[in-house]
Coordinates of N, CA and C and ligand atoms in Angstrom, one line a residue:
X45 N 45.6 -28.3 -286.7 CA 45.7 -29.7 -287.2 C 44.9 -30.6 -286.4
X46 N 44.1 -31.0 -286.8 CA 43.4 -31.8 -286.4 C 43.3 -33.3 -287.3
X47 N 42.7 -34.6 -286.4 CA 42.1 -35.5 -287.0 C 41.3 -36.6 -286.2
X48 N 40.4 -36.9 -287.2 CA 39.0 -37.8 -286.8 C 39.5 -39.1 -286.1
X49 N 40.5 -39.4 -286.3 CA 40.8 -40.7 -285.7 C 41.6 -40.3 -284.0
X50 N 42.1 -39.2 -283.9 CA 43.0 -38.9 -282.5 C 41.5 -38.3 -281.7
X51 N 40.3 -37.5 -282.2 CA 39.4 -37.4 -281.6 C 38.8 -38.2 -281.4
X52 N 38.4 -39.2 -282.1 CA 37.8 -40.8 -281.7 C 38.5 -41.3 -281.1
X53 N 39.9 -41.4 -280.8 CA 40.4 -41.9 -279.5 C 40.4 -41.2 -278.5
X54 N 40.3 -39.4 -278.0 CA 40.0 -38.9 -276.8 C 38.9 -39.2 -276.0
X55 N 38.0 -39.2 -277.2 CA 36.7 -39.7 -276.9 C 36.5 -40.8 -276.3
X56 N 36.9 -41.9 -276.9 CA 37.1 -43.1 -276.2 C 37.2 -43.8 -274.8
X57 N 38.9 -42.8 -274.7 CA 39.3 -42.5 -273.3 C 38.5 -42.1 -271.9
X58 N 38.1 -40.6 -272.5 CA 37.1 -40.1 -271.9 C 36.2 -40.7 -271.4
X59 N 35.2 -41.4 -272.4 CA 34.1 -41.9 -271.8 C 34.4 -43.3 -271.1
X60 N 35.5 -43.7 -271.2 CA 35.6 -45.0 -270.8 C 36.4 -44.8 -268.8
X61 N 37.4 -43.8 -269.3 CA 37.6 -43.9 -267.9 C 38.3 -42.5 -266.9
X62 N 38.1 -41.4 -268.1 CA 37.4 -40.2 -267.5 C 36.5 -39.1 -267.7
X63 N 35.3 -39.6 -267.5 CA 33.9 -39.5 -267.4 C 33.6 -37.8 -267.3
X64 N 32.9 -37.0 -267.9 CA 32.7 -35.8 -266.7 C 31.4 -36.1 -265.9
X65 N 31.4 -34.7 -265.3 CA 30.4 -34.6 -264.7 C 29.6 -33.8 -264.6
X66 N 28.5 -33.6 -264.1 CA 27.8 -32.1 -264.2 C 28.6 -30.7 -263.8
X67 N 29.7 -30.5 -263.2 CA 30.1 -29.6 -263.2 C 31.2 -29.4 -263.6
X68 N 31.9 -30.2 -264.6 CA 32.8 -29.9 -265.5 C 32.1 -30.1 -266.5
X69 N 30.6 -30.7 -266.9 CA 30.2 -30.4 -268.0 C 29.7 -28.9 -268.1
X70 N 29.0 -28.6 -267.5 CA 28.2 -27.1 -266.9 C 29.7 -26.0 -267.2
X71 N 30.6 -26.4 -266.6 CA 31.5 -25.5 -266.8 C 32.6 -25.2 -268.0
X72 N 32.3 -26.2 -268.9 CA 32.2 -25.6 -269.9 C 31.2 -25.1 -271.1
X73 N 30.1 -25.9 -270.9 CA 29.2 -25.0 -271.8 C 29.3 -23.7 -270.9
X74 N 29.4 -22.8 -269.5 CA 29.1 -21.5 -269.3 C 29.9 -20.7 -270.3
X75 N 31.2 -21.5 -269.8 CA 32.3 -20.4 -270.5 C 32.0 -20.5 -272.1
X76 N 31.7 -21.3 -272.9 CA 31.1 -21.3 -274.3 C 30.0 -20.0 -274.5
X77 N 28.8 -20.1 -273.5 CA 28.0 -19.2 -273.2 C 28.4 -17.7 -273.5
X78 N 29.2 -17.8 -272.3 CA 30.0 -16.5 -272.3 C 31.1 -16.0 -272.7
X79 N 31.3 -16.8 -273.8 CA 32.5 -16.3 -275.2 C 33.4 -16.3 -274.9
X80 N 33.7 -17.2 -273.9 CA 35.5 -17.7 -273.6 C 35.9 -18.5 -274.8
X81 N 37.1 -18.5 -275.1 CA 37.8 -19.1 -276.3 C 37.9 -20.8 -276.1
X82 N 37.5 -21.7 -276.7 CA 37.1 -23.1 -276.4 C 38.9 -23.7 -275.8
X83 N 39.6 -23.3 -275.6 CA 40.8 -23.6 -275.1 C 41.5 -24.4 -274.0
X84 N 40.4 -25.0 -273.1 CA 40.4 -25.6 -272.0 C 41.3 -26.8 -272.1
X85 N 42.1 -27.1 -271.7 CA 42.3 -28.8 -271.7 C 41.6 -29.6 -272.1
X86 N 42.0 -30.9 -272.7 CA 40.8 -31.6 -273.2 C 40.7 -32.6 -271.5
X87 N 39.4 -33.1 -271.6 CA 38.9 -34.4 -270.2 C 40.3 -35.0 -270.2
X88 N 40.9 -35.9 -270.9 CA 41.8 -36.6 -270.9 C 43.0 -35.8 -270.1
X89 N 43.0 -34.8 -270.7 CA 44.5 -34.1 -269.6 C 44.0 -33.6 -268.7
X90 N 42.7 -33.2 -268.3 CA 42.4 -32.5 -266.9 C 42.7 -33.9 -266.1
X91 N 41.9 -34.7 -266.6 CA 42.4 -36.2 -265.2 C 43.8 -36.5 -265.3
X92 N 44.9 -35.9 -266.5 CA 46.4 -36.0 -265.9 C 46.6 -35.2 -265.1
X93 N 46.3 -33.7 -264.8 CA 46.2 -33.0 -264.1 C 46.0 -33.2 -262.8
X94 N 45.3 -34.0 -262.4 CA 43.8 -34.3 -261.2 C 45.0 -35.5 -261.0
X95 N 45.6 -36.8 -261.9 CA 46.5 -37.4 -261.1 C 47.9 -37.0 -261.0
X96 N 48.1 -36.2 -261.5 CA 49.5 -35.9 -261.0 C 49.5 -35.3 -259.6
X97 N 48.8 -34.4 -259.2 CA 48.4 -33.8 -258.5 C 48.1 -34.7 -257.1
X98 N 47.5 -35.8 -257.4 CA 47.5 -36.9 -256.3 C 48.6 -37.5 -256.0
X99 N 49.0 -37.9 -257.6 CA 50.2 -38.5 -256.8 C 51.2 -37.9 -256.5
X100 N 51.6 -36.5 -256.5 CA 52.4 -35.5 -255.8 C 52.2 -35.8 -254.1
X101 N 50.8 -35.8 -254.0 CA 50.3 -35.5 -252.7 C 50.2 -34.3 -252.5
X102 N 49.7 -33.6 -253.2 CA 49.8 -32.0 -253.4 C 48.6 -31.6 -252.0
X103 N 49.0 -30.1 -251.9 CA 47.8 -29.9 -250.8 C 48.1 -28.1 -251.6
X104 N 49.1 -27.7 -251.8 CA 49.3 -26.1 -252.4 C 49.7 -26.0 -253.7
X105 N 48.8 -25.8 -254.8 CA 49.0 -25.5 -255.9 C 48.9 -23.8 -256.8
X106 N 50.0 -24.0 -257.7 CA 49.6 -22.8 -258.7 C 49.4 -23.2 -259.9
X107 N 48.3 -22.3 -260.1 CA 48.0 -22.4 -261.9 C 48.0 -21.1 -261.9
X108 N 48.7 -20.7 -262.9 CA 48.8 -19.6 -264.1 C 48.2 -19.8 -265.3
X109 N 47.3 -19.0 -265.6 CA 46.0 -19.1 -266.9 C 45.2 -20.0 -266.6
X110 N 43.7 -19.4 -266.0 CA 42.1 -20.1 -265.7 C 41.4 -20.1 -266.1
X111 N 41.6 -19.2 -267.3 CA 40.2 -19.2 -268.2 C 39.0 -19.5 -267.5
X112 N 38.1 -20.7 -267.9 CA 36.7 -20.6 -267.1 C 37.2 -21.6 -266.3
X113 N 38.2 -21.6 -265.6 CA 38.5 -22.5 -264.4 C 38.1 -24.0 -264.8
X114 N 38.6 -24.6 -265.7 CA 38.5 -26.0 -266.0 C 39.5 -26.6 -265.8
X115 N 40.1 -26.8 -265.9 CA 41.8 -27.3 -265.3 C 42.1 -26.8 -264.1
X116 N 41.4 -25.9 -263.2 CA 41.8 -25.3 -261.9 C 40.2 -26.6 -260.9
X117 N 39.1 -27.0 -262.0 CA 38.2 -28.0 -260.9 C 38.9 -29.3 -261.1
X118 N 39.4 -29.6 -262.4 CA 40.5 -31.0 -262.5 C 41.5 -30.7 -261.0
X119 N 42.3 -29.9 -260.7 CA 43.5 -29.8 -259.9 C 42.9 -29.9 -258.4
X120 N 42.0 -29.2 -258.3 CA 41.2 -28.5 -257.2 C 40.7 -29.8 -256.5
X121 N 40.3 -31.3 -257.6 CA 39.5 -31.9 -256.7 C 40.7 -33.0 -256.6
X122 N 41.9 -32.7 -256.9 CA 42.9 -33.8 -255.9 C 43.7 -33.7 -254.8
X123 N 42.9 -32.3 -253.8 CA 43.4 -31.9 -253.1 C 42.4 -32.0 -251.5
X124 N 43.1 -32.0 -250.5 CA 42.4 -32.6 -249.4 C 41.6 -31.4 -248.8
X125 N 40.8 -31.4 -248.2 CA 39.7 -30.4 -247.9 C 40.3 -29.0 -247.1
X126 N 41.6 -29.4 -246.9 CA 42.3 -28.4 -246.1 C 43.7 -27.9 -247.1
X127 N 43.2 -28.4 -248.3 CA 44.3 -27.7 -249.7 C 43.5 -26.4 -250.0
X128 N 44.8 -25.7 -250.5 CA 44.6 -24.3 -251.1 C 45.0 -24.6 -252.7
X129 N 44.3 -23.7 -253.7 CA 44.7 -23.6 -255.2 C 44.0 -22.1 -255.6
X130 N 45.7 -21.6 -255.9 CA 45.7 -20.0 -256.0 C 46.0 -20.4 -257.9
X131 N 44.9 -19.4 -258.5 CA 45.0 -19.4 -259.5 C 45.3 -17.9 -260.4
X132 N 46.0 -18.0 -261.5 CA 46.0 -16.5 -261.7 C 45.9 -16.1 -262.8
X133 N 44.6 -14.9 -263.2 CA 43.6 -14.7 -264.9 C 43.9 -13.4 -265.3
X134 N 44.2 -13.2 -266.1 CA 44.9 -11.9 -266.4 C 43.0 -11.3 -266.6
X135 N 41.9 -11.8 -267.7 CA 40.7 -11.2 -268.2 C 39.8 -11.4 -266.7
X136 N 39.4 -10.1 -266.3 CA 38.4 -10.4 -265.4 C 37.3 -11.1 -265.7
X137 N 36.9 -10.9 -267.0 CA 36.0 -11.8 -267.1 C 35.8 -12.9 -267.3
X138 N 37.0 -13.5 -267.6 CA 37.2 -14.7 -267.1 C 37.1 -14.9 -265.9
X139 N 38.2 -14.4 -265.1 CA 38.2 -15.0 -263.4 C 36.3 -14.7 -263.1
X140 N 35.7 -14.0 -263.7 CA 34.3 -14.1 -263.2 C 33.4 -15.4 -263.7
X141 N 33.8 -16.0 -264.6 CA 33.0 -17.1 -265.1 C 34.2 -18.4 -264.1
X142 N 34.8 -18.3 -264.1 CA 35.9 -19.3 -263.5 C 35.6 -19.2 -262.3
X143 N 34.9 -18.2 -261.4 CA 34.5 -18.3 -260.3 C 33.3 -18.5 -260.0
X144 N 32.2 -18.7 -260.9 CA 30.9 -19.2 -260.9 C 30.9 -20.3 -260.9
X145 N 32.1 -21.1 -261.7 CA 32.5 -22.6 -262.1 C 32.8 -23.1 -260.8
X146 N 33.7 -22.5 -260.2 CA 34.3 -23.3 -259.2 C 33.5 -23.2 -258.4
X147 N 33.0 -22.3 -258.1 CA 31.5 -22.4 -257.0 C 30.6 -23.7 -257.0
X148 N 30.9 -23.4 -258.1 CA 29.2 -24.9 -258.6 C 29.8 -26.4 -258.4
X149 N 30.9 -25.9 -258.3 CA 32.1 -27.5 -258.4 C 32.3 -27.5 -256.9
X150 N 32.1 -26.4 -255.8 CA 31.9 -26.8 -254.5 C 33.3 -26.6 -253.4
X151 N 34.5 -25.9 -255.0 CA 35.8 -26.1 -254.5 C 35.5 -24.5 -254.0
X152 N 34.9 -23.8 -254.1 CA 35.2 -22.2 -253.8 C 36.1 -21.7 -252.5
X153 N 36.1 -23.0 -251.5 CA 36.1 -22.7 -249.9 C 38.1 -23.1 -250.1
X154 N 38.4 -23.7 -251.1 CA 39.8 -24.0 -251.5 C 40.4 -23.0 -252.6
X155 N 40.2 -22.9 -253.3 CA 40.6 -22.2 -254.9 C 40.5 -20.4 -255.0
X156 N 41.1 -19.8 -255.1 CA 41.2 -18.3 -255.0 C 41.6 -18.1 -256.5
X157 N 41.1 -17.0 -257.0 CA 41.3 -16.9 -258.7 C 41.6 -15.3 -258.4
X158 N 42.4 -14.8 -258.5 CA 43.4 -13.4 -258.8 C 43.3 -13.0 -260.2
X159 N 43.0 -12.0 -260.1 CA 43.1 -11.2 -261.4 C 43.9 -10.2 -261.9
X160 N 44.4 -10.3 -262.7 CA 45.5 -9.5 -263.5 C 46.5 -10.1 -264.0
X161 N 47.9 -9.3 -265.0 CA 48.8 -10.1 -265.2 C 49.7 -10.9 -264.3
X162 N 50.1 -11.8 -264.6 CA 50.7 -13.1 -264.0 C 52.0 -12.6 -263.3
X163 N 52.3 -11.4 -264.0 CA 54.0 -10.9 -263.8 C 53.5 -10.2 -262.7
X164 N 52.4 -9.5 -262.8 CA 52.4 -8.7 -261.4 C 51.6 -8.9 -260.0
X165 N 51.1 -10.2 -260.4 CA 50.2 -10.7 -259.0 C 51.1 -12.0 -258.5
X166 N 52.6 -12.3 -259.5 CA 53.0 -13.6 -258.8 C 54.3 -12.7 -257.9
X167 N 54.6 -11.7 -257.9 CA 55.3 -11.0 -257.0 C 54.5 -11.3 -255.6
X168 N 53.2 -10.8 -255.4 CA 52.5 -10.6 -254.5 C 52.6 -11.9 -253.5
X169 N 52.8 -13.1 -254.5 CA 52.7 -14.8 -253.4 C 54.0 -14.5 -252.8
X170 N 55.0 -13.8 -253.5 CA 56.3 -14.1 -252.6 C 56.2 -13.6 -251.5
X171 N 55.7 -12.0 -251.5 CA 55.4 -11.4 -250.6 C 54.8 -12.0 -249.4
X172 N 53.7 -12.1 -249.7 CA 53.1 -13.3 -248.8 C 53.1 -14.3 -247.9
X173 N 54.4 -14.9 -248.7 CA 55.1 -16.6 -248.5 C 53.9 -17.3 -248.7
X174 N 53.1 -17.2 -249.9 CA 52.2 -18.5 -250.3 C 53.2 -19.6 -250.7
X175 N 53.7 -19.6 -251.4 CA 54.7 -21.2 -251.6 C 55.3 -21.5 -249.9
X176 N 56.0 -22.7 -250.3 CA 56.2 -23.4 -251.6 C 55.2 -24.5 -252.0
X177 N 55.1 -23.8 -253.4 CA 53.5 -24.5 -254.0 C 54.2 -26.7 -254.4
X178 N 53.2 -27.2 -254.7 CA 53.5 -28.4 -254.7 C 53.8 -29.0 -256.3
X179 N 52.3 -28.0 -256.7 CA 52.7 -28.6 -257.8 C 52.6 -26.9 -258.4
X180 N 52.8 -26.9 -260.1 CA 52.7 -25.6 -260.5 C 52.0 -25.5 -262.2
X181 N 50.8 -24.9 -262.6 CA 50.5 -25.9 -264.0 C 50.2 -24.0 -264.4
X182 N 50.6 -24.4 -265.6 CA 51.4 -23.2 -266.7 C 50.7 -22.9 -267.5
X183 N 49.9 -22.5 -267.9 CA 49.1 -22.3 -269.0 C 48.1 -20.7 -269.3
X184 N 49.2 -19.9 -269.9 CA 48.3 -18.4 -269.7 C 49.4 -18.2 -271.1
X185 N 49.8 -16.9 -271.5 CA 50.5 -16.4 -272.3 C 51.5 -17.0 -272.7
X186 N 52.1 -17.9 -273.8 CA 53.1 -18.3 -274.2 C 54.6 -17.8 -274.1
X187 N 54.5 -16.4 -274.4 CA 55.2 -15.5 -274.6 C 56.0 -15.6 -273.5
X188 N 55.4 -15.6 -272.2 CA 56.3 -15.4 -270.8 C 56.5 -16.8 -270.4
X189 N 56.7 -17.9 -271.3 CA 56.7 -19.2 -270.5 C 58.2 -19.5 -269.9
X190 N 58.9 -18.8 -270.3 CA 60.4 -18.8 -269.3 C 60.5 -18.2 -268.2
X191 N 59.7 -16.7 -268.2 CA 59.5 -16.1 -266.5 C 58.2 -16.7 -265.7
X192 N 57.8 -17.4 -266.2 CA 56.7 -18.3 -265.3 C 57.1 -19.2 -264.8
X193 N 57.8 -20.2 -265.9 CA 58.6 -21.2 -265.0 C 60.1 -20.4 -264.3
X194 N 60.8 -19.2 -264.1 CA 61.8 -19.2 -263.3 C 60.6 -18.3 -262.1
X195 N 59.7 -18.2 -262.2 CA 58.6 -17.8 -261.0 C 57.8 -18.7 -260.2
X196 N 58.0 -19.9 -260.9 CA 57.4 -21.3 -260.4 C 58.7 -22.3 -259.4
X197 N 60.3 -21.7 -260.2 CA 61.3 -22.2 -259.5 C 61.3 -21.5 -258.4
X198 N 60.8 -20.2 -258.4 CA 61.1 -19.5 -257.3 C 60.4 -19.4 -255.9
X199 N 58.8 -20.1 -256.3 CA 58.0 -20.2 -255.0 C 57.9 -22.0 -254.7
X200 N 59.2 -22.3 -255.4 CA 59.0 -24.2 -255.1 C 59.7 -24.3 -253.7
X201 N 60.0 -25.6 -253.5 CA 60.7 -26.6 -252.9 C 61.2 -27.9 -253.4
X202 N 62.4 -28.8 -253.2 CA 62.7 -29.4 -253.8 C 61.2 -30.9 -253.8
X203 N 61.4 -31.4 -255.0 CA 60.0 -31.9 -255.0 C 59.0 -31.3 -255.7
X204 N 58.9 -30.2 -255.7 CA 58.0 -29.4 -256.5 C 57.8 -29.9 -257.9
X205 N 56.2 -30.3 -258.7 CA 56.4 -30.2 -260.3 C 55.8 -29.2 -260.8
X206 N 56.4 -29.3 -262.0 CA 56.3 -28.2 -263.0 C 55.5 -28.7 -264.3
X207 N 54.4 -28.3 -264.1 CA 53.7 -28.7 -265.6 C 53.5 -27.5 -266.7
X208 N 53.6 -27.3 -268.1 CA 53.7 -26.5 -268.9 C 53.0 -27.0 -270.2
X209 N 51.6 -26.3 -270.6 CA 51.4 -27.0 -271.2 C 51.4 -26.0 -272.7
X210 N 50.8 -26.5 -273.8 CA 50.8 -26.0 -274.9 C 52.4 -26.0 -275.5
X211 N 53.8 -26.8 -275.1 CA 55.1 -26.6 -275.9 C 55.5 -26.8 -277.2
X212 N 54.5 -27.6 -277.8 CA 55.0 -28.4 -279.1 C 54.5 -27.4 -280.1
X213 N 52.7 -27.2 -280.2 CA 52.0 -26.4 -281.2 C 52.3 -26.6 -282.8
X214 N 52.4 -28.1 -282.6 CA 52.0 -28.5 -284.2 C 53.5 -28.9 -284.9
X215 N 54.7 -28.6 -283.2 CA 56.1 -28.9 -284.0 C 56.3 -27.7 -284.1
X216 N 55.9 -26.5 -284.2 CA 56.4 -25.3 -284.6 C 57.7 -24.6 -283.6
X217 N 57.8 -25.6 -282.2 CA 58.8 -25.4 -280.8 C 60.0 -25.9 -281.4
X218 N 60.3 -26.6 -282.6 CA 61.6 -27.1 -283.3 C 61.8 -26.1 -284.4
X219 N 61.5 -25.2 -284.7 CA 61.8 -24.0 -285.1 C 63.1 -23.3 -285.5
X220 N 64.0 -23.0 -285.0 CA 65.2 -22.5 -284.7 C 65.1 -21.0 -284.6
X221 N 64.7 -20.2 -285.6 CA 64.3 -19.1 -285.7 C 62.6 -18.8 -285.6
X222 N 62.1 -19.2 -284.7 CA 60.6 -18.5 -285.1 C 59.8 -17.1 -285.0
X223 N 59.1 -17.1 -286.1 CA 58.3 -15.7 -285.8 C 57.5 -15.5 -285.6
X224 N 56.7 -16.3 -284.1 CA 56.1 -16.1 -283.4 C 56.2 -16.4 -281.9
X225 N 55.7 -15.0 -281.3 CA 56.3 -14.8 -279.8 C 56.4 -15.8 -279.2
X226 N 54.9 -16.7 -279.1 CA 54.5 -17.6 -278.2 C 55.3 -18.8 -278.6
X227 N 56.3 -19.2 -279.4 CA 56.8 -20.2 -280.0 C 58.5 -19.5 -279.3
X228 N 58.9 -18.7 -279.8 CA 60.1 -18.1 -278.8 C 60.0 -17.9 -277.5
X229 N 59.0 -17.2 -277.0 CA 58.9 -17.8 -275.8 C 59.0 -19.2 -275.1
X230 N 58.8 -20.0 -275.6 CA 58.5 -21.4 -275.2 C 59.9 -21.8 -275.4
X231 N 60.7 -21.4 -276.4 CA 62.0 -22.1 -276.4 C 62.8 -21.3 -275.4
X232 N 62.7 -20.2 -275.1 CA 63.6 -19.5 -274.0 C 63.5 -20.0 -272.6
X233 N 62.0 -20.9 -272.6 CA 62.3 -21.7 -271.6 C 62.8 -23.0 -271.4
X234 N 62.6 -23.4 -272.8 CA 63.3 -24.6 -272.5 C 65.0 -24.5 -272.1
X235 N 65.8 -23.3 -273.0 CA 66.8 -22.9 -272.6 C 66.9 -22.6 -271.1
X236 N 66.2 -22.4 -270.9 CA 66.0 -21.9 -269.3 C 66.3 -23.2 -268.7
X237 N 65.6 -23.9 -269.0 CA 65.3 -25.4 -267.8 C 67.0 -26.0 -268.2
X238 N 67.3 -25.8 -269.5 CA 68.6 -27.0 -269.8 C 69.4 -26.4 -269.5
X239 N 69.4 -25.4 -269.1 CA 70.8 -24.4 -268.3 C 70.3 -24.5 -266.4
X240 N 69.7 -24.8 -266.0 CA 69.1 -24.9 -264.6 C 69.4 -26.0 -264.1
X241 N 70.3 -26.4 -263.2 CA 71.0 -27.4 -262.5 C 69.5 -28.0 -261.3
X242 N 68.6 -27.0 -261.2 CA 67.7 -27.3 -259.9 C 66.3 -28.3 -260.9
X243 N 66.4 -28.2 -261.8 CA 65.4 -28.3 -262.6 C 65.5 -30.6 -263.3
X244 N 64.3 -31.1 -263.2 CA 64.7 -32.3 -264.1 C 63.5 -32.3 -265.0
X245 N 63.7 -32.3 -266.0 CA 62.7 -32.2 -267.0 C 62.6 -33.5 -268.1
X246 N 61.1 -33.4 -268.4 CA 60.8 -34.1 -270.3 C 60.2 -33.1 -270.6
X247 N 59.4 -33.4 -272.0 CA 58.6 -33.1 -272.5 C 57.8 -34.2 -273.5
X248 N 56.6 -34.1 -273.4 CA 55.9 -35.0 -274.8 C 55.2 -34.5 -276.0
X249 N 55.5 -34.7 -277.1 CA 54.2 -34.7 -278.0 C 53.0 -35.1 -277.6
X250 N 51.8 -34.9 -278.2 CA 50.4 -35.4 -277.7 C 49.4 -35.1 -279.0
X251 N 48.8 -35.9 -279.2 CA 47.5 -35.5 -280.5 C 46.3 -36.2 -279.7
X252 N 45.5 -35.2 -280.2 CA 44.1 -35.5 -279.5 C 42.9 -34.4 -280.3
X253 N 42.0 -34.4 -278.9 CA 40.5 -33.4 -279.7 C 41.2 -32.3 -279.8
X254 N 42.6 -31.9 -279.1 CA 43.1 -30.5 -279.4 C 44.3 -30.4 -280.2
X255 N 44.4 -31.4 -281.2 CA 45.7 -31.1 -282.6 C 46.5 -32.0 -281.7
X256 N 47.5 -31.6 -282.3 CA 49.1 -31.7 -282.0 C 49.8 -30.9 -281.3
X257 N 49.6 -31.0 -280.3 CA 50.9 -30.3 -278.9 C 51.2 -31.4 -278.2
X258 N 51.9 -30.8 -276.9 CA 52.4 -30.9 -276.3 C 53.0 -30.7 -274.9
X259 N 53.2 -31.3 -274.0 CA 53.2 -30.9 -272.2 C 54.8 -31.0 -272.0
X260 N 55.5 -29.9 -271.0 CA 56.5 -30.0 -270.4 C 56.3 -30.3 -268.9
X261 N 57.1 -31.6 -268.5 CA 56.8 -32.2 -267.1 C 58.4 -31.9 -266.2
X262 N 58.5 -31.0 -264.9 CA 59.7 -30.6 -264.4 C 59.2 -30.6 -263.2
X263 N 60.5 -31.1 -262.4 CA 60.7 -32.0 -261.0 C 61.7 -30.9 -260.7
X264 N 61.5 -30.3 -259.3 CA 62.7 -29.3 -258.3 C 63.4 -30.1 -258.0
X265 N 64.7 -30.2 -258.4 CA 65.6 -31.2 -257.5 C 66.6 -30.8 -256.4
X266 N 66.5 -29.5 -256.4 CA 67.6 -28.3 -255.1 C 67.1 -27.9 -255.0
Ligands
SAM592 C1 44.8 -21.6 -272.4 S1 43.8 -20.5 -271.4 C2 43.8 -21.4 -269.8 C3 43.1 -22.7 -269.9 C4 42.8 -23.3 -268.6 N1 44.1 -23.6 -267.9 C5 42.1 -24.6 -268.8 O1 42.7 -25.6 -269.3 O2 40.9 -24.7 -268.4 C6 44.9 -19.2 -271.1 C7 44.4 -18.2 -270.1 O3 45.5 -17.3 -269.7 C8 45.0 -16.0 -269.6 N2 46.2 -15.1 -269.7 C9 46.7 -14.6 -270.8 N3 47.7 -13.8 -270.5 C10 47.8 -13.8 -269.1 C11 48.6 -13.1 -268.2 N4 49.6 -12.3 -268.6 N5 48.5 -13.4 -266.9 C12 47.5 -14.2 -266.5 N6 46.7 -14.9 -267.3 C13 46.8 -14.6 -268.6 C14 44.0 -15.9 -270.7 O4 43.1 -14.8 -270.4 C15 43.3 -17.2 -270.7 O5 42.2 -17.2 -269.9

């Protein structure tokens, strides 16, 4: 679902007061180039990205799903020269175009792109003790959007946000019975979050250059 008038207003936005630049322009014609699926955030939500992220005061972030690292250079540049952004791509060849991007964006010396599924490389941060991340932005397989966010509760601290994007999908997340994963998925987390005492959540509609969706915004509160 698209329409000419919600894309004349992203546009608008965009050019008026979030601008790109040569390497968020460059970084997405690569990934265009190299047959990544046009799915990126639009400009307008990368700079919600870029300020939430500030005004968090973030310095340790996770993103789940990089595609060609466009939402990981939005995140990456609200963070102080001594922040870390661990990101994680299930298609290597993605994380390989997503790390040409981030290179050319200058964040390389911050941002780490992991490859493989999300379920089995986000074990590894616990291991680690990479958390507790600051902020946490969601965006890979729909299907697992309930163990991503109870995997985002789990490397937080109180304080921690939780961004989730793609929930609405045209309204099809009001559903009751859907038959499709990535739509059931998405409501098992919302069950998730409204049974979670640690959790404070919204969510919004949104129409723009990308249809009709929607973002879930969640605050650690325990
Ligand atoms: C919507 S795209 C991410 C877009 C990116 N956040 C942006 O706005 O620039 C989703 C990405 O998640 C990746 N993905 C799918 N399943 C995954 C999984 N199980 N683990 C990690 N990444 C996955 C896909 O390969 C794809 O690159």
């Amino acid at each position: 679902m698209t329409n000419p008038q919600w894309t004349a207003v992203d546009h608008y936005f965009t050019e008026t007061i979030a601008p790109a630049d040569e390497a968020l322009t460059a970084a997405l014609a690569d990934s265009t180039a190299a047959g990544l699926p046009e799915i990126a955030v639009a400009p307008n939500q990368g700079k919600l990205l870029h300020l939430l992220a500030s005004i968090q005061g973030a310095r340790n972030v996770l993103e789940i799903g990089t595609l060609g690292g466009y939402s990981t250079i939005w995140l990456a540049r609200a963070l102080p020269a001594d922040g870390r952004l661990i990101t994680l791509e299930y298609s290597p060849a993605h994380a390989d175009v997503a790390r040409a991007n981030i290179a050319r964006a200058g964040l390389d010396k911050i941002v780490e792109v992991r490859t493989g599924a999300a379920l089995d490389t986000l074990p590894h941060l616990e291991t680690e003790g990479a958390g507790p991340f600051d902020l946490v932005f969601i965006d890979a397989d729909k299907v697992n959007n309930a163990r991503y966010v109870a995997w985002a509760l789990k490397l937080s601290r109180p304080g921690t946000v939780i961004v989730v994007d793609n929930v609405v999908r045209e309204g099809r997340v009001a559903t009751p019975h859907p038959d499709d994963p990535a739509i059931t998925g998405t409501r098992e987390m919302f069950d998730l979050i409204a049974a979670e005492p640690r959790l404070d959540a919204t969510a919004l509609q949104t129409v723009g250059t990308k249809g009709y969706d929607g973002l879930l915004l969640a605050r650690v509160i325990g």
